[in-house]
Amino acid sequence: GENVEQHPSTLSVQEGDSAVIKCTYSDSASNYFPWYKQELGKRPQLIIDIRSNVGEKKDQRIAVTLNKTAKHFSLHITETQPEDSAVYFCAARYYGQNFVFGPGTRLSVLP
Amino acid sequence: SQTIHQWPATLVQPVGSPLSLECTVEGTSNPNLYWYRQAAGRGLQLLFYSVGIGQISSEVPQNLSASRPQDRQFILSSKKLLLSDSGFYLCAWSVAEIGFFGPGTRLTVL
């Protein structure tokens, strides 16, 4: 079955710097890759996603890139702000199958 | 638009007591439904998923069970809670590719 690894487990950046979180997946059949942000005590919220027929997607300060050959995808956050501090989860899914989540990355944006 | 409800929001239960958590989805038909558990500071553990009424798949054998009596209702139960059942329980739904989480139930077993 699918296995998703995520690095780093914790990440601290200065406000205004960029943050990058990387995930790798094992099943080449996976074709949908969402990213969720979970603030303390709250539910995970979908922030961006990418499908396997697209290499990159951008939404304001966040972007996701996908390398199908290498089976890895990354979340990029530019001009980080304190409100970006949260735990971020990546996931991989083949249509109709379950989401397989990475273990999460705790991002801290230092003022 | 679609919304997902969970209740209760918080729950404190003694060891050995029963449990019933409910999740309902509005604004969609025939969703896939999921129960996840998240221990403090940890990741998302898939407990159960359902593709339709009465169809439940278990990912982790334990003292929990799930039922789907109606298309948009998903219930998580236990006959006897253990200390290790404490955590943040999240119901989620998906239609096609995209998945969304409910607000969660924070369960503390004492």
Short mmCIF file of C-alpha atoms in Angstrom, two decimals:
data_model
loop_
_atom_site.label_atom_id
_atom_site.label_comp_id
_atom_site.label_asym_id
_atom_site.label_seq_id
_atom_site.Cartn_x
_atom_site.Cartn_y
_atom_site.Cartn_z
CA GLY A 1 0.00 0.00 0.00
CA GLU A 2 0.86 3.66 -0.12
CA ASN A 3 3.38 5.12 2.31
CA VAL A 4 4.02 8.85 2.71
CA GLU A 5 7.12 10.30 4.36
CA GLN A 6 7.40 13.95 5.34
CA HIS A 7 10.42 16.10 6.22
CA PRO A 8 11.35 17.93 8.30
CA SER A 9 9.33 17.04 11.38
CA THR A 10 9.92 20.51 12.81
CA LEU A 11 10.89 23.72 11.05
CA SER A 12 11.63 27.17 12.46
CA VAL A 13 11.98 30.20 10.19
CA GLN A 14 12.24 33.92 10.69
CA GLU A 15 9.22 35.98 9.76
CA GLY A 16 9.47 36.96 6.11
CA ASP A 17 11.64 33.99 5.15
CA SER A 18 10.47 31.06 3.03
CA ALA A 19 9.57 27.58 4.30
CA VAL A 20 9.70 24.34 2.35
CA ILE A 21 8.21 21.01 3.43
CA LYS A 22 8.87 17.88 1.39
CA CYS A 23 6.92 14.64 1.06
CA THR A 24 7.65 11.43 -0.77
CA TYR A 25 5.16 8.73 -1.68
CA SER A 26 5.61 5.11 -2.67
CA ASP A 27 2.64 4.23 -4.92
CA SER A 28 3.06 5.55 -8.46
CA ALA A 29 -0.71 5.16 -8.95
CA SER A 30 -1.44 8.00 -6.50
CA ASN A 31 -2.78 10.94 -8.43
CA TYR A 32 -4.01 13.48 -5.89
CA PHE A 33 -1.85 15.30 -3.34
CA PRO A 34 -3.45 17.68 -0.82
CA TRP A 35 -1.86 19.72 1.93
CA TYR A 36 -3.60 20.44 5.22
CA LYS A 37 -2.83 23.03 7.89
CA GLN A 38 -3.77 22.31 11.49
CA GLU A 39 -3.66 25.09 14.04
CA LEU A 40 -3.47 24.20 17.70
CA GLY A 41 -6.67 22.54 18.91
CA LYS A 42 -8.42 22.83 15.57
CA ARG A 43 -9.27 20.58 12.66
CA PRO A 44 -6.92 20.16 9.68
CA GLN A 45 -7.89 22.55 6.89
CA LEU A 46 -7.18 21.98 3.22
CA ILE A 47 -4.92 24.76 1.99
CA ILE A 48 -3.81 23.62 -1.44
CA ASP A 49 -3.81 20.50 -3.58
CA ILE A 50 -2.32 19.25 -6.80
CA ARG A 51 -3.23 16.55 -9.26
CA SER A 52 -0.79 14.29 -11.04
CA ASN A 53 -1.31 15.95 -14.42
CA VAL A 54 0.04 19.26 -13.06
CA GLY A 55 3.61 20.06 -12.06
CA GLU A 56 3.03 23.18 -10.00
CA LYS A 57 0.18 25.13 -8.45
CA LYS A 58 0.25 28.47 -6.71
CA ASP A 59 -2.17 30.34 -4.45
CA GLN A 60 -0.88 33.67 -3.20
CA ARG A 61 2.01 32.91 -0.82
CA ILE A 62 1.74 29.14 -1.00
CA ALA A 63 2.71 26.81 -3.82
CA VAL A 64 3.00 23.09 -4.33
CA THR A 65 5.28 21.30 -6.76
CA LEU A 66 5.05 17.69 -7.88
CA ASN A 67 7.74 15.48 -9.37
CA LYS A 68 5.99 12.28 -10.49
CA THR A 69 9.18 10.62 -11.66
CA ALA A 70 10.85 11.00 -8.28
CA LYS A 71 7.53 10.56 -6.45
CA HIS A 72 7.86 13.59 -4.29
CA PHE A 73 5.95 16.81 -3.79
CA SER A 74 6.70 19.93 -1.79
CA LEU A 75 4.89 22.81 -0.11
CA HIS A 76 6.47 26.23 -0.43
CA ILE A 77 5.42 29.16 1.75
CA THR A 78 6.93 32.54 0.92
CA GLU A 79 7.04 35.68 3.09
CA THR A 80 6.08 33.68 6.16
CA GLN A 81 3.96 35.32 8.82
CA PRO A 82 3.30 34.35 12.46
CA GLU A 83 -0.15 33.04 11.50
CA ASP A 84 1.55 30.45 9.29
CA SER A 85 2.71 28.72 12.48
CA ALA A 86 0.90 25.36 12.57
CA VAL A 87 1.31 21.66 11.81
CA TYR A 88 1.22 20.85 8.12
CA PHE A 89 0.22 17.44 6.77
CA CYS A 90 0.72 16.18 3.25
CA ALA A 91 -1.31 13.30 1.83
CA ALA A 92 -1.43 11.09 -1.25
CA ARG A 93 -4.41 9.38 -2.74
CA TYR A 94 -5.45 7.30 -5.69
CA TYR A 95 -9.01 8.05 -6.75
CA GLY A 96 -11.47 6.04 -4.68
CA GLN A 97 -8.86 4.93 -2.19
CA ASN A 98 -8.10 6.31 1.26
CA PHE A 99 -5.97 9.32 1.95
CA VAL A 100 -2.56 8.37 3.29
CA PHE A 101 -1.12 11.16 5.42
CA GLY A 102 2.42 12.05 6.24
CA PRO A 103 3.39 12.35 9.92
CA GLY A 104 3.25 16.15 9.87
CA THR A 105 5.63 19.10 10.09
CA ARG A 106 5.45 21.62 12.92
CA LEU A 107 6.27 25.03 11.47
CA SER A 108 7.17 27.88 13.79
CA VAL A 109 7.52 31.39 12.37
CA LEU A 110 9.64 33.50 14.69
CA PRO A 111 8.99 37.25 14.89
CA SER B 1 -22.42 24.09 0.42
CA GLN B 2 -21.30 21.06 2.34
CA THR B 3 -20.89 21.09 6.10
CA ILE B 4 -19.92 18.44 8.59
CA HIS B 5 -21.03 18.31 12.21
CA GLN B 6 -19.59 16.40 15.12
CA TRP B 7 -20.75 16.12 18.67
CA PRO B 8 -19.99 16.39 21.41
CA ALA B 9 -17.10 18.84 21.08
CA THR B 10 -15.47 17.64 24.30
CA LEU B 11 -16.03 14.59 26.44
CA VAL B 12 -14.55 13.29 29.68
CA GLN B 13 -15.29 9.65 30.39
CA PRO B 14 -14.11 7.14 33.00
CA VAL B 15 -12.24 4.01 32.01
CA GLY B 16 -14.63 1.18 31.19
CA SER B 17 -17.52 3.44 30.22
CA PRO B 18 -19.21 3.29 26.78
CA LEU B 19 -18.72 5.83 24.01
CA SER B 20 -20.80 7.16 21.19
CA LEU B 21 -19.59 9.93 18.87
CA GLU B 22 -21.74 11.13 16.02
CA CYS B 23 -20.92 12.77 12.73
CA THR B 24 -23.33 14.08 10.12
CA VAL B 25 -22.70 15.63 6.74
CA GLU B 26 -24.97 18.10 4.95
CA GLY B 27 -25.09 19.21 1.35
CA THR B 28 -23.74 16.11 -0.35
CA SER B 29 -24.86 12.61 -1.24
CA ASN B 30 -23.07 9.30 -0.93
CA PRO B 31 -19.87 10.68 0.56
CA ASN B 32 -16.99 8.53 1.72
CA LEU B 33 -16.81 8.94 5.48
CA TYR B 34 -13.83 8.48 7.78
CA TRP B 35 -12.96 8.39 11.46
CA TYR B 36 -9.47 9.51 12.44
CA ARG B 37 -7.86 9.72 15.85
CA GLN B 38 -5.07 12.09 16.74
CA ALA B 39 -3.13 11.61 19.97
CA ALA B 40 -1.68 14.75 21.52
CA GLY B 41 1.05 16.16 19.30
CA ARG B 42 0.82 13.26 16.88
CA GLY B 43 -0.36 12.48 13.37
CA LEU B 44 -3.66 11.31 11.92
CA GLN B 45 -4.52 7.65 12.50
CA LEU B 46 -7.26 6.26 10.26
CA LEU B 47 -9.66 4.14 12.32
CA PHE B 48 -12.59 3.41 10.00
CA TYR B 49 -13.86 4.36 6.59
CA SER B 50 -17.15 3.82 4.82
CA VAL B 51 -18.11 4.02 1.16
CA GLY B 52 -21.83 3.55 1.77
CA ILE B 53 -24.61 2.68 4.21
CA GLY B 54 -23.67 -0.35 6.27
CA GLN B 55 -20.25 -0.63 4.62
CA ILE B 56 -17.48 -0.20 7.18
CA SER B 57 -13.80 -1.02 6.86
CA SER B 58 -11.56 -1.12 9.89
CA GLU B 59 -7.95 -0.04 9.68
CA VAL B 60 -6.91 -0.70 13.25
CA PRO B 61 -8.25 -3.64 15.32
CA GLN B 62 -9.18 -2.35 18.76
CA ASN B 63 -12.08 -1.85 21.11
CA LEU B 64 -13.77 0.69 18.83
CA SER B 65 -16.47 0.08 16.25
CA ALA B 66 -18.24 2.22 13.66
CA SER B 67 -21.62 2.21 12.02
CA ARG B 68 -23.27 4.08 9.16
CA PRO B 69 -27.03 3.83 9.62
CA GLN B 70 -27.79 6.58 7.10
CA ASP B 71 -26.03 7.95 4.06
CA ARG B 72 -24.76 11.05 5.82
CA GLN B 73 -24.38 9.73 9.38
CA PHE B 74 -21.32 8.02 10.82
CA ILE B 75 -21.10 6.83 14.42
CA LEU B 76 -18.05 5.76 16.42
CA SER B 77 -18.68 3.56 19.44
CA SER B 78 -17.00 1.65 22.19
CA LYS B 79 -18.41 -0.66 24.82
CA LYS B 80 -15.55 -0.08 27.28
CA LEU B 81 -13.11 2.80 26.99
CA LEU B 82 -9.41 2.42 27.70
CA LEU B 83 -7.00 5.12 28.85
CA SER B 84 -5.30 4.83 25.45
CA ASP B 85 -8.54 5.88 23.73
CA SER B 86 -7.95 9.49 24.77
CA GLY B 87 -7.39 11.80 21.82
CA PHE B 88 -8.88 14.12 19.26
CA TYR B 89 -11.43 12.27 17.11
CA LEU B 90 -11.99 13.68 13.67
CA CYS B 91 -14.71 12.70 11.27
CA ALA B 92 -13.99 13.44 7.62
CA TRP B 93 -15.81 13.15 4.33
CA SER B 94 -14.81 13.10 0.71
CA VAL B 95 -16.56 13.20 -2.59
CA ALA B 96 -14.40 12.55 -5.61
CA GLU B 97 -10.91 13.63 -4.62
CA ILE B 98 -11.21 16.29 -1.99
CA GLY B 99 -11.53 15.59 1.71
CA PHE B 100 -12.69 17.78 4.58
CA PHE B 101 -12.54 17.32 8.32
CA GLY B 102 -15.20 17.95 10.91
CA PRO B 103 -14.53 20.11 13.98
CA GLY B 104 -13.53 17.11 16.09
CA THR B 105 -14.32 15.68 19.50
CA ARG B 106 -11.71 15.90 22.22
CA LEU B 107 -12.01 12.78 24.37
CA THR B 108 -10.30 12.39 27.71
CA VAL B 109 -10.50 9.01 29.41
CA LEU B 110 -9.71 9.11 33.12
#
